[in-house]
Short mmCIF file of C-alpha atoms and ligand atoms in Angstrom, two decimals:
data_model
loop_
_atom_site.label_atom_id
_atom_site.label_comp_id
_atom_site.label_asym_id
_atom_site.label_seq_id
_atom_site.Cartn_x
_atom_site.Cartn_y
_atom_site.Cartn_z
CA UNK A 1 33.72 179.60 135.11
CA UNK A 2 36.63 179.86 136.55
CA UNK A 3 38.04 180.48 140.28
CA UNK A 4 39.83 183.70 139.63
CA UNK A 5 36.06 185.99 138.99
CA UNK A 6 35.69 185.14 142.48
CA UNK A 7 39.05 185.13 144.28
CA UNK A 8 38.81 188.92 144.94
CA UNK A 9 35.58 188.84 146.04
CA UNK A 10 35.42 185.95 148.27
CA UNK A 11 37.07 185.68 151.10
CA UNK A 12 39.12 182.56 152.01
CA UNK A 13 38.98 180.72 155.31
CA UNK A 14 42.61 181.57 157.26
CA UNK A 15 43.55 177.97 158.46
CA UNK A 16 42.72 175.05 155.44
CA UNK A 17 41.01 172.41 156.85
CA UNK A 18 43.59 169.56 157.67
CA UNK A 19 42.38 166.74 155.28
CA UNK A 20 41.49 166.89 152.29
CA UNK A 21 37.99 164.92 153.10
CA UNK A 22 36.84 167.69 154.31
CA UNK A 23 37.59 170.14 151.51
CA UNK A 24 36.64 168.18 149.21
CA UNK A 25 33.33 167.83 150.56
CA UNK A 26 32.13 171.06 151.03
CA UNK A 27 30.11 172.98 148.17
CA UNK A 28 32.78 174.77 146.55
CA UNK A 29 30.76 176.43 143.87
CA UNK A 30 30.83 180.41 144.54
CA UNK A 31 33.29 179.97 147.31
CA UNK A 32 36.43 178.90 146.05
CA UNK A 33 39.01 176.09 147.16
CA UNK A 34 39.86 176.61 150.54
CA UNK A 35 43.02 174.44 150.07
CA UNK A 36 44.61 172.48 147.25
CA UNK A 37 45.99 169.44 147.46
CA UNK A 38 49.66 168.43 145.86
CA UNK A 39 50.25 167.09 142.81
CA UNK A 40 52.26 164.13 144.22
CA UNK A 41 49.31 163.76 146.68
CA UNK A 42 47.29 162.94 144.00
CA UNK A 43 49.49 160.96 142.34
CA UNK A 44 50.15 158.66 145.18
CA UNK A 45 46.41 158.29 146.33
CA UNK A 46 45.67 156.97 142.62
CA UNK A 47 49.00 155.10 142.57
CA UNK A 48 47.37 153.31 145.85
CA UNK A 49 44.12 152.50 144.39
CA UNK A 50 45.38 151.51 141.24
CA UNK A 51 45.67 147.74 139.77
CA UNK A 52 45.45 145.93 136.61
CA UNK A 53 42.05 144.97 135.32
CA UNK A 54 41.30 141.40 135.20
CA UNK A 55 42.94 139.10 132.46
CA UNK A 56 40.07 138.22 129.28
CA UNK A 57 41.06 136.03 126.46
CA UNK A 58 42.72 138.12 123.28
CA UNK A 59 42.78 137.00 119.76
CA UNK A 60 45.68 136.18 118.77
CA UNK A 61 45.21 138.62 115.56
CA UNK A 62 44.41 141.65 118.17
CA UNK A 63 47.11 140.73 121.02
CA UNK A 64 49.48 142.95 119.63
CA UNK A 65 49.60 146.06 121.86
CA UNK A 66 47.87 144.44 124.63
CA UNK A 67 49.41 143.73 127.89
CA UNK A 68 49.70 139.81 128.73
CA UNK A 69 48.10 138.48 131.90
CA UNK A 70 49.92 135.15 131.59
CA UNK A 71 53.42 133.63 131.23
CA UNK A 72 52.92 131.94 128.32
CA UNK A 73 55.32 128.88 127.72
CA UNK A 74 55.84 126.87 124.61
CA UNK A 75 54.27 123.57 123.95
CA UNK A 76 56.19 122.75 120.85
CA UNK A 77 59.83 123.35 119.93
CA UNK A 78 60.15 125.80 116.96
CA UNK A 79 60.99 124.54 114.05
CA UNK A 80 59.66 120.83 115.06
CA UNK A 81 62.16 119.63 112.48
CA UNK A 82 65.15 119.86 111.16
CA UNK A 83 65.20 122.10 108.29
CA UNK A 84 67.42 123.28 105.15
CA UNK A 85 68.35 127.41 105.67
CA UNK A 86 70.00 127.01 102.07
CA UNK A 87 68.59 125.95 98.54
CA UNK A 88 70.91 123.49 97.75
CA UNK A 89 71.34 119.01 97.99
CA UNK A 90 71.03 117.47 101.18
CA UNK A 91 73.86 115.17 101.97
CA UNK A 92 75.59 112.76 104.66
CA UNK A 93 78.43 115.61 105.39
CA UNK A 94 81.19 112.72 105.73
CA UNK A 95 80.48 111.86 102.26
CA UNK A 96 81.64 115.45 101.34
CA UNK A 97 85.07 115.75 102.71
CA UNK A 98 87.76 116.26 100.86
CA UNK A 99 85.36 117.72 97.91
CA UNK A 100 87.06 120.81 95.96
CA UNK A 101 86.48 122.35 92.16
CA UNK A 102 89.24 120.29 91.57
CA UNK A 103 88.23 116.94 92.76
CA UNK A 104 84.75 117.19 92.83
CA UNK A 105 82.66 114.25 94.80
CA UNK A 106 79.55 113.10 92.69
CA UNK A 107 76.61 112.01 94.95
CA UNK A 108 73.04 110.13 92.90
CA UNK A 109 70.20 112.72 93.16
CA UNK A 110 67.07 110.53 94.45
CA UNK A 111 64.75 113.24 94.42
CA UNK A 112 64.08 116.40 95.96
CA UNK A 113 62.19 117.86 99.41
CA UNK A 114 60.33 121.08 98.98
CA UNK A 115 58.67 123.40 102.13
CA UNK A 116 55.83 121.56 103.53
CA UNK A 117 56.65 118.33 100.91
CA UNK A 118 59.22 116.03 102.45
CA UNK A 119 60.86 113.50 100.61
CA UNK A 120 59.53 110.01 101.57
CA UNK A 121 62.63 108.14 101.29
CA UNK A 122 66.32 107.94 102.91
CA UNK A 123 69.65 109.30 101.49
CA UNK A 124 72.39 106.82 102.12
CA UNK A 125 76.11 106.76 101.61
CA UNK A 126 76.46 108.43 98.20
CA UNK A 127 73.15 109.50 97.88
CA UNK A 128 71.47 113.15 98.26
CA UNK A 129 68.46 114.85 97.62
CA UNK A 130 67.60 118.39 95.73
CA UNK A 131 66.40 120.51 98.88
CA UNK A 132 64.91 123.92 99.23
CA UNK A 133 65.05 126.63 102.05
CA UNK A 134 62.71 125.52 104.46
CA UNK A 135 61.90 121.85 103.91
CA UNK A 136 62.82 119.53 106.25
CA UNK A 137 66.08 117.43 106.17
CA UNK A 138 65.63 114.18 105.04
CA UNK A 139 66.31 111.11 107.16
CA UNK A 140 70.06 109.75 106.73
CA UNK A 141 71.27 113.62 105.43
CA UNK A 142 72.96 115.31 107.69
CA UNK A 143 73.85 118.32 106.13
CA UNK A 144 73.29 120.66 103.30
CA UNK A 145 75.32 121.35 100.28
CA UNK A 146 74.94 124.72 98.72
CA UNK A 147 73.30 125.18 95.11
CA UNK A 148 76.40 127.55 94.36
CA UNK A 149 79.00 124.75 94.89
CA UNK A 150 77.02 121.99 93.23
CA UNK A 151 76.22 121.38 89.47
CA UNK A 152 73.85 118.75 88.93
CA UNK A 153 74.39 116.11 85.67
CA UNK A 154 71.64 114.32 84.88
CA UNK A 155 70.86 112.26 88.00
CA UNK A 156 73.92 113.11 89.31
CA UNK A 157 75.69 116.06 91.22
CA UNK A 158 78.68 117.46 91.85
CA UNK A 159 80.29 119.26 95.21
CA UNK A 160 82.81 121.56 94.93
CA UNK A 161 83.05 122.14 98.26
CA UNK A 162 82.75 119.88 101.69
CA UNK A 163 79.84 120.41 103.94
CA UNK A 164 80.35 118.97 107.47
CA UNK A 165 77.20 117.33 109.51
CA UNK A 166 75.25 120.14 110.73
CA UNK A 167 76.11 122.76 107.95
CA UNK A 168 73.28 124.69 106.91
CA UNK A 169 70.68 122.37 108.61
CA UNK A 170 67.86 124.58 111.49
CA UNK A 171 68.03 121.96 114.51
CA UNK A 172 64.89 121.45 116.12
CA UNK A 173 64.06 123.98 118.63
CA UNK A 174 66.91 126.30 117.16
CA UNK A 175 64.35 129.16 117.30
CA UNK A 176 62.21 127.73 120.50
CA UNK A 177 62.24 124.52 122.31
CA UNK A 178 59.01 123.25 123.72
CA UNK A 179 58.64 123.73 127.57
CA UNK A 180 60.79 127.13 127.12
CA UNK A 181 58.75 130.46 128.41
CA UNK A 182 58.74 132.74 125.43
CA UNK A 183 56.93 135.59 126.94
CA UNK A 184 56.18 136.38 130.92
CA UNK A 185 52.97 138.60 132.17
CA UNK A 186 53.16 142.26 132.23
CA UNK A 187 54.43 142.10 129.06
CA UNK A 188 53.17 144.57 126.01
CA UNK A 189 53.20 142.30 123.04
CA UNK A 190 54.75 143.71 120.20
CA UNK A 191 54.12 142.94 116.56
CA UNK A 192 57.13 140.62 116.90
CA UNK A 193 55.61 138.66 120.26
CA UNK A 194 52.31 138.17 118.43
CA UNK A 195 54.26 136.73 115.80
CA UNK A 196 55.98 134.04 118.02
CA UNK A 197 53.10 133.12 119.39
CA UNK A 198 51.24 132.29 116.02
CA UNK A 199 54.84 130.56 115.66
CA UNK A 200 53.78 128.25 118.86
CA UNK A 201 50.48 127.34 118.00
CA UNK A 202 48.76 129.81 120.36
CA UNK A 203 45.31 130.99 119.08
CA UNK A 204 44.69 133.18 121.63
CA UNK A 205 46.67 134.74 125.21
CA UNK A 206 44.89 136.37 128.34
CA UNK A 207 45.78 139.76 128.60
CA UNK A 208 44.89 142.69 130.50
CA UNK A 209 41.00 143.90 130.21
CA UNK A 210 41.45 147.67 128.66
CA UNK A 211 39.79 150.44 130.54
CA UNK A 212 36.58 151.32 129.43
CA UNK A 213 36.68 155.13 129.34
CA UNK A 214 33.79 157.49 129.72
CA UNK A 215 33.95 161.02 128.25
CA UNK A 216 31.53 163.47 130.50
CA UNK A 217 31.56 166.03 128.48
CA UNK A 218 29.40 169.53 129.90
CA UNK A 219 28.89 172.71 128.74
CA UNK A 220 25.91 174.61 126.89
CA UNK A 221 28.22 176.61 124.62
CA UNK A 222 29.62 173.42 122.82
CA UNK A 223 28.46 172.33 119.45
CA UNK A 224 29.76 168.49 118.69
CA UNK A 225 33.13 167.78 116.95
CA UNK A 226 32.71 168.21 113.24
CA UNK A 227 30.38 171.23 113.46
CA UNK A 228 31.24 174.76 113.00
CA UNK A 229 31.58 176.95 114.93
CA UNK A 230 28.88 179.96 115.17
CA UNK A 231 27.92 182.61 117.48
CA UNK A 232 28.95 182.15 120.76
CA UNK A 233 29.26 178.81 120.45
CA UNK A 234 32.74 176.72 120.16
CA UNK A 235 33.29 173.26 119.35
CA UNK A 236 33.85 170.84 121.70
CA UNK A 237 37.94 170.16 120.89
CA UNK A 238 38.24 168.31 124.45
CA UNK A 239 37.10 165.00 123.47
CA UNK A 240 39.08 164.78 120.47
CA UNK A 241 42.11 165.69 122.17
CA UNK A 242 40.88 163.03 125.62
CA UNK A 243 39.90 160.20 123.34
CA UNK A 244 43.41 160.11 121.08
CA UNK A 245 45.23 160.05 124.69
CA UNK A 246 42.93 157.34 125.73
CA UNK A 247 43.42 155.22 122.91
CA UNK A 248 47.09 156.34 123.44
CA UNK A 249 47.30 155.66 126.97
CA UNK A 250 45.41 151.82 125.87
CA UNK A 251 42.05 152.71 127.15
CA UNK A 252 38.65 152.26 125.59
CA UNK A 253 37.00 155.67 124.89
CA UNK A 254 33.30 155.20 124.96
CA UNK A 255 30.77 157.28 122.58
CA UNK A 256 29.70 160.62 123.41
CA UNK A 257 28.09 163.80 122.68
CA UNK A 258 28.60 166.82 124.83
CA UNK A 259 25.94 167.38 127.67
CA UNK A 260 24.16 171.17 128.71
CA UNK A 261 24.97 172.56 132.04
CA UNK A 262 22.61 170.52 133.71
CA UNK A 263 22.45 169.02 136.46
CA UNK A 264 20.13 166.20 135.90
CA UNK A 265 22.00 165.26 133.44
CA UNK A 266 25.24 165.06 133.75
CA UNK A 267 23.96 162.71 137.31
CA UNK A 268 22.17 161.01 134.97
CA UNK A 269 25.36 160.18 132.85
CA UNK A 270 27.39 159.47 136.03
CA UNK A 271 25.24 157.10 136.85
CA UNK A 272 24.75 155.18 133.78
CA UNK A 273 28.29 154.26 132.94
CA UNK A 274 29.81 151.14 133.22
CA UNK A 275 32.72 152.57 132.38
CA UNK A 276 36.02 151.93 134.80
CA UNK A 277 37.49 155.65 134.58
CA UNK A 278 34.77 158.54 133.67
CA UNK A 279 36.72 162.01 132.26
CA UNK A 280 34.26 164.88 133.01
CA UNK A 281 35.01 167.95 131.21
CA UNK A 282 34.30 171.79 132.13
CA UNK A 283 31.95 172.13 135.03
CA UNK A 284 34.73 170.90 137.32
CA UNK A 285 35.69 174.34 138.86
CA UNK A 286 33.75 176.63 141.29
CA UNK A 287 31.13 178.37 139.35
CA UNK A 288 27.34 177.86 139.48
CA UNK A 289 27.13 175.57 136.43
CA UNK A 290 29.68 173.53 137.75
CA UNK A 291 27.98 170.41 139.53
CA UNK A 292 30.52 167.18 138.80
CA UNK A 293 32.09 168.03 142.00
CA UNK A 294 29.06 168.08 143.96
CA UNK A 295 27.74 164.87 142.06
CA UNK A 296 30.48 162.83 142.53
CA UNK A 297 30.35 163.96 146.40
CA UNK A 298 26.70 163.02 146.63
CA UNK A 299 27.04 159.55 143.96
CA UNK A 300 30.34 158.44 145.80
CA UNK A 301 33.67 160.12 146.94
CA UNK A 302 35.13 163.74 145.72
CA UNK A 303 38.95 162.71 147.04
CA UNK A 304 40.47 165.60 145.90
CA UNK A 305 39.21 168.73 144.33
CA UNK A 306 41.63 171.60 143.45
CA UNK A 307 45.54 170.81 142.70
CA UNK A 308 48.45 172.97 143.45
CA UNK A 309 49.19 173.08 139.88
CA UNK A 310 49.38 175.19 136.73
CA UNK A 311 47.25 174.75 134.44
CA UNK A 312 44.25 172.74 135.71
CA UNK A 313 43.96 173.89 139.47
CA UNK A 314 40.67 173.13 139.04
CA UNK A 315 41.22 169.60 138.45
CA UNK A 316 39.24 166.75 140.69
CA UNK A 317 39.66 163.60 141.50
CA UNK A 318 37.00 161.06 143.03
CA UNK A 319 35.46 157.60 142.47
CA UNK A 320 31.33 156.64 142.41
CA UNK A 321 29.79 152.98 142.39
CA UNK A 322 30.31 151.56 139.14
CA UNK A 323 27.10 150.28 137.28
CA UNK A 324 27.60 146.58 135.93
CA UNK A 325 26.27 145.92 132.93
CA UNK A 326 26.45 143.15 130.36
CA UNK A 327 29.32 143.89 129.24
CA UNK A 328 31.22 143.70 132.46
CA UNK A 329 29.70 140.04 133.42
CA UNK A 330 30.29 138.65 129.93
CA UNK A 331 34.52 138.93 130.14
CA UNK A 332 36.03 139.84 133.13
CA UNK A 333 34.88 140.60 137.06
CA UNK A 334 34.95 144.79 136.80
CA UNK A 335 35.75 146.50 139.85
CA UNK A 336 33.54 147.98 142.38
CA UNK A 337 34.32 151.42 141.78
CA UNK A 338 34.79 153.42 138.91
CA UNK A 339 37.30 156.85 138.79
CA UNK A 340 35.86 160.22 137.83
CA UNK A 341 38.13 162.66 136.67
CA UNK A 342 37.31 166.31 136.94
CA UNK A 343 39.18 167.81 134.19
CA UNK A 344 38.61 171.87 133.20
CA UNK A 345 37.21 172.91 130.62
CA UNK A 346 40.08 174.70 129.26
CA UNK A 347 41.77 172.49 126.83
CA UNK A 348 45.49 173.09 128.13
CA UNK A 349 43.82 172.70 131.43
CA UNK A 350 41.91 169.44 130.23
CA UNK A 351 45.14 168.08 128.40
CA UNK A 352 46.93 168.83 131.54
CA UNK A 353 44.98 167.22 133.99
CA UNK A 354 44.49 164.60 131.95
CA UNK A 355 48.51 163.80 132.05
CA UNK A 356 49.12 164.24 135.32
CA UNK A 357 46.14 161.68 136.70
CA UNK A 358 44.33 160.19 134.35
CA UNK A 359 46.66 158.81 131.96
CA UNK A 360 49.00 157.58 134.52
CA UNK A 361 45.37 155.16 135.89
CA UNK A 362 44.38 154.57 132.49
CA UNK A 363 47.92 153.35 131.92
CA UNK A 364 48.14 151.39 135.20
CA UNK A 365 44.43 149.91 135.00
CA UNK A 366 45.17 148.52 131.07
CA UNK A 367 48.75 146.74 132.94
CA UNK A 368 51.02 148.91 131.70
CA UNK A 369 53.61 151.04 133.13
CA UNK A 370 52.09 154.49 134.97
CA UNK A 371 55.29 156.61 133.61
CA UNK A 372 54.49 159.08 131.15
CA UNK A 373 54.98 158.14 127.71
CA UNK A 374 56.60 160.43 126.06
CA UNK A 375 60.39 160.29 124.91
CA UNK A 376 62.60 162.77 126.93
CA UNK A 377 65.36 165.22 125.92
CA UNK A 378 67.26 167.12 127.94
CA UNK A 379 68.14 170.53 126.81
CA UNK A 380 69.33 173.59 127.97
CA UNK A 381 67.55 176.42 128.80
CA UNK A 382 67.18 179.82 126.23
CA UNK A 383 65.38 182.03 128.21
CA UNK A 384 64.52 181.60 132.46
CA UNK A 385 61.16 179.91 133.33
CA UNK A 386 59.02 181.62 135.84
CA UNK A 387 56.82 179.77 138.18
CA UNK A 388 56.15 179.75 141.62
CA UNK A 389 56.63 177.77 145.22
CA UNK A 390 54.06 176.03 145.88
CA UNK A 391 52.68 174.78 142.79
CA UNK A 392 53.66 172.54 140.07
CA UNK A 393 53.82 173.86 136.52
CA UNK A 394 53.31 172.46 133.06
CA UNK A 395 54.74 174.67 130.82
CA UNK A 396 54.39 174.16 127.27
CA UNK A 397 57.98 175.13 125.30
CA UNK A 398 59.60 175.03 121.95
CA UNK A 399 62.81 174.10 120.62
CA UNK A 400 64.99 176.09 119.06
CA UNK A 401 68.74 174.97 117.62
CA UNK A 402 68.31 172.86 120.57
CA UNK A 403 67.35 175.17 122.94
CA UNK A 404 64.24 175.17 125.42
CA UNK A 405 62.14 178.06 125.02
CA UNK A 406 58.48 178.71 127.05
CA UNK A 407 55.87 179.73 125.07
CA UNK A 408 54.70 183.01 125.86
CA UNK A 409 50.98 182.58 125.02
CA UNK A 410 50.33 180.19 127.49
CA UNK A 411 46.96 180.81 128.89
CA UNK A 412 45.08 177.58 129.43
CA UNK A 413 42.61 178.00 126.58
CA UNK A 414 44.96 178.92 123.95
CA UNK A 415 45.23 175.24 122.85
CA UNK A 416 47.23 176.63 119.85
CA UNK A 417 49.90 176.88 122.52
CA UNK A 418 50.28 172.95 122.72
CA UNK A 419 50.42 172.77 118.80
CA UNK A 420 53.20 174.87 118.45
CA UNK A 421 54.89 173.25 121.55
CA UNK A 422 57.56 170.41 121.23
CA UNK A 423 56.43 169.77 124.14
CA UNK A 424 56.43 170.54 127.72
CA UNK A 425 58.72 170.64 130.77
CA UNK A 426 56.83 170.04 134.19
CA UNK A 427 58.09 172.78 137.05
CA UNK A 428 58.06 170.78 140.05
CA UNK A 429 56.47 172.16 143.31
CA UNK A 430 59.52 173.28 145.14
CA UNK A 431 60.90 175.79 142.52
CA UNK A 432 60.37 179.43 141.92
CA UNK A 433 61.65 179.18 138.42
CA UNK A 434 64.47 177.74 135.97
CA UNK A 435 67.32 180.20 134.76
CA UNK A 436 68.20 180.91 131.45
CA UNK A 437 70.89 178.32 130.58
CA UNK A 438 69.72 175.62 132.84
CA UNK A 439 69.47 171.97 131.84
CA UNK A 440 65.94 170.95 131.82
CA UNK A 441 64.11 167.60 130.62
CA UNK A 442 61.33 168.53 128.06
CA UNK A 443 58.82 165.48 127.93
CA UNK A 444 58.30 165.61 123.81
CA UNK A 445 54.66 165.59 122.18
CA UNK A 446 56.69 163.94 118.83
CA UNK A 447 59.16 160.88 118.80
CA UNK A 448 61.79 163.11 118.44
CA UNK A 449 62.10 167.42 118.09
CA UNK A 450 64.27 167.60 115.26
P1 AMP B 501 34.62 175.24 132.31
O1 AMP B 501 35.68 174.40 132.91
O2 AMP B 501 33.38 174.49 132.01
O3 AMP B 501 34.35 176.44 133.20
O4 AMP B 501 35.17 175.79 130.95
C1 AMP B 501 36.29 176.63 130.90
C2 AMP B 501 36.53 177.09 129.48
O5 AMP B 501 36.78 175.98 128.65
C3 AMP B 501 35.36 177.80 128.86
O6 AMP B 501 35.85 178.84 128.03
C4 AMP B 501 34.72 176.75 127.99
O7 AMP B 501 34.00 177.28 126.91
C5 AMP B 501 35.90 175.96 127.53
N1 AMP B 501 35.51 174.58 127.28
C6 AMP B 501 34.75 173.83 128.08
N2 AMP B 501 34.58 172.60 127.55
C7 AMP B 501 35.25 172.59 126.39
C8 AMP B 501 35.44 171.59 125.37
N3 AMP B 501 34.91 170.39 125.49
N4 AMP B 501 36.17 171.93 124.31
C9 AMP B 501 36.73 173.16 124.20
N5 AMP B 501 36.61 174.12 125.13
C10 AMP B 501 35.85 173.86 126.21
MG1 MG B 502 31.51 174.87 131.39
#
């Protein structure tokens, strides 16, 4: 339920309690939030508390994506030999000069040295060997001749044109030379870092642990995703949505199946995780089937419950004991304490709250960078953007011939509104509004609006 059926009717204490210990601690439900705490407040606690899991050995086949935990140097030089980068003869380049179509130099063809099958023997003055792209230089050749200035006679061949030492040959180490560091912790291996390391030998790299994520999800009404949707029931969209941004964000989303209004149970499910980060949906707010705030009060710490901000006011913040299970002990130490998000029910809300404090932990806790991910554009306002002082706003907008334009429908269940969205701009506390015509940055759902 939400906090607005009861705003008229209940009446709000005058002075807010100083900290937010306090607030947070008191039964909300029927009574309302007192006082809300800033966005940036929020942000900073978690910022604080925040650090990268421990480091578990990665597969080299899975590393890409990952975050490493290690500086990884190189313990051979790349290529470990001196290689051909033409098709062509391998030659002693002195032997060479001088060599045009008109006065061609004729070198004996001993043999030839393929990728992976090196010729055994030595090329000596006058001498070469056929070579391919990729096999390694034989000894005594210094260079390589290319196949389009050389016709080969019997056992013979002849250059048309010179090739100095050195031309067309891959030194050793031209790519990497041993001892060198080819990648340094913190990093997020791409699909090109994975492929250096195979190109070093490694088999596997520590990198960050990824956040196991537990989806609380609460509410009677909610049939699971898949089902249809009948009578007054609706289908739970919320996890969808919260496990594509955890996988986004480079968390773990755990299985789950939403819970009833209960409060046995969703303790029960609390306390059973060994997840690191726990999203609770719905039930977060002030009404009477809305215990996660109490629970995570009574199973650890509730440090922040109800957010100067637009959607998701709602939202909650707080951190319980973490169970350890198997799974914990068998890679990496876990820490003591897992985060609980309260996230509301609404799905802009949800979404919302998600962005502004999970993701940025989930982000933070896999090693990589809190930020936001999306790509940003900054675009000029069609129409002004109302808000108010006091509260941050997320407000989801479209663009149009490269114009910003908020979305009129933008209650915080019409989750329609975020599909038709580009994406959104973020209102920050201190503002009353953005005019028509002002530049704005609009943080895009896509790569790109076009
Ligand atoms: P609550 O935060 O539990 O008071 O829920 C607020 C609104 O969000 C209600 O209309 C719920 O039916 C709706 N809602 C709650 N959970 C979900 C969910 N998982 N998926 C979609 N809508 C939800
Ligand atoms: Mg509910």
């Amino acid at each position: 339920m939400h906090i607005a059926l009861f705003s008229g009717t209940v009446p709000l204490p005058v002075t807010p309690p100083p900290d937010h210990d306090r607030t947070a601690r008191r039964d909300v439900r029927l009574r309302g939030f007192a006082a809300r705490a800033d966005v940036e407040e929020v942000e900073r606690f978690l910022a604080a508390k925040t650090a990268p899991l421990p480091a578990e050995p990665v597969a080299l086949l899975a590393c890409a994506g990952r975050v490493l935990a290690e500086d990884v140097s190189a313990a051979v030089s790349v290529p470990s030999f001196a290689r051909s980068a033409m098709d062509g003869f391998a030659v002693r380049g002195e032997d060479t000069f001088g060599a045009s179509s008109y006065d061609p130099v004729t070198l004996k063809v001993l043999g030839q040295t393929l990728p992976g099958r090196p010729f055994p023997g030595r090329v000596g003055a006058g001498e070469a060997v056929r070579i391919m792209t990729g096999a390694p230089i034989p000894d005594g050749a210094d260079a390589v001749v290319m196949a389009e200035v050389c016709e080969e006679r019997g056992d013979t061949v002849a250059i048309t044109e010179a090739a100095p030492p050195h031309k067309n040959v891959g030194a050793i180490g031209e790519d990497i030379r041993a001892g060198d560091f080819v990648l340094r912790t913190g990093r997020r291996l791409r699909p090109q870092d994975a492929g250096l390391l195979a190109s070093i030998g490694a088999s596997r790299v520590l990198c960050h642990r990824r956040p196991r994520v537990q989806l609380v999800i609460t509410g009677d009404e909610l049939l699971p995703p898949g089902a249809k949707p009948s009578g007054a029931r609706i289908v739970d969209s919320n996890s969808v949505v919260l496990r594509a941004l955890v996988a986004r964000d480079g968390g773990v989303a755990l299985d789950c199946t939403p819970l009833p209004d209960r409060r046995d149970v969703v303790r029960l499910a609390l306390q059973s995780s060994d997840a690191d980060v726990i999203l609770v949906s719905g039930g977060s707010s002030v009404g009477i089937e809305d215990h996660a705030p109490g629970l995570v009060t009574e199973l650890g710490t509730l440090d922040f419950h109800g957010v100067a901000m637009r959607p998701s006011s709602p939202a909650g913040v707080g951190r319980i004991p973490r169970r350890h299970k198997e799974y914990a002990a068998a890679t990496a130490p876990a820490p003591e304490e897992a985060f609980v998000f309260l996230l509301p029910g609404n799905p802009v809300s949800c979404l919302c709250a998600y962005e502004f404090f999970a993701g940025p932990v989930i982000r933070a806790l896999g090693g990589r960078s809190r930020a936001w991910p999306h790509r940003r554009a900054r675009l000029l306002l069609a129409r002004k953007l109302a808000s108010q002082i006091g509260r941050v706003d997320y407000v989801r907008v479209a663009i149009e011939d490269g114009r910003v334009i908020p979305l009129a429908t933008s209650g915080a269940s019409i989750l329609s509104s975020t599909v038709r969205a580009a994406g959104c701009v973020i209102v920050p506390r201190g503002r009353e509004g953005m005019a028509e015509g002002e530049e704005v940055e609009v943080l895009l759902y896509d790569e790109d609006w076009q």
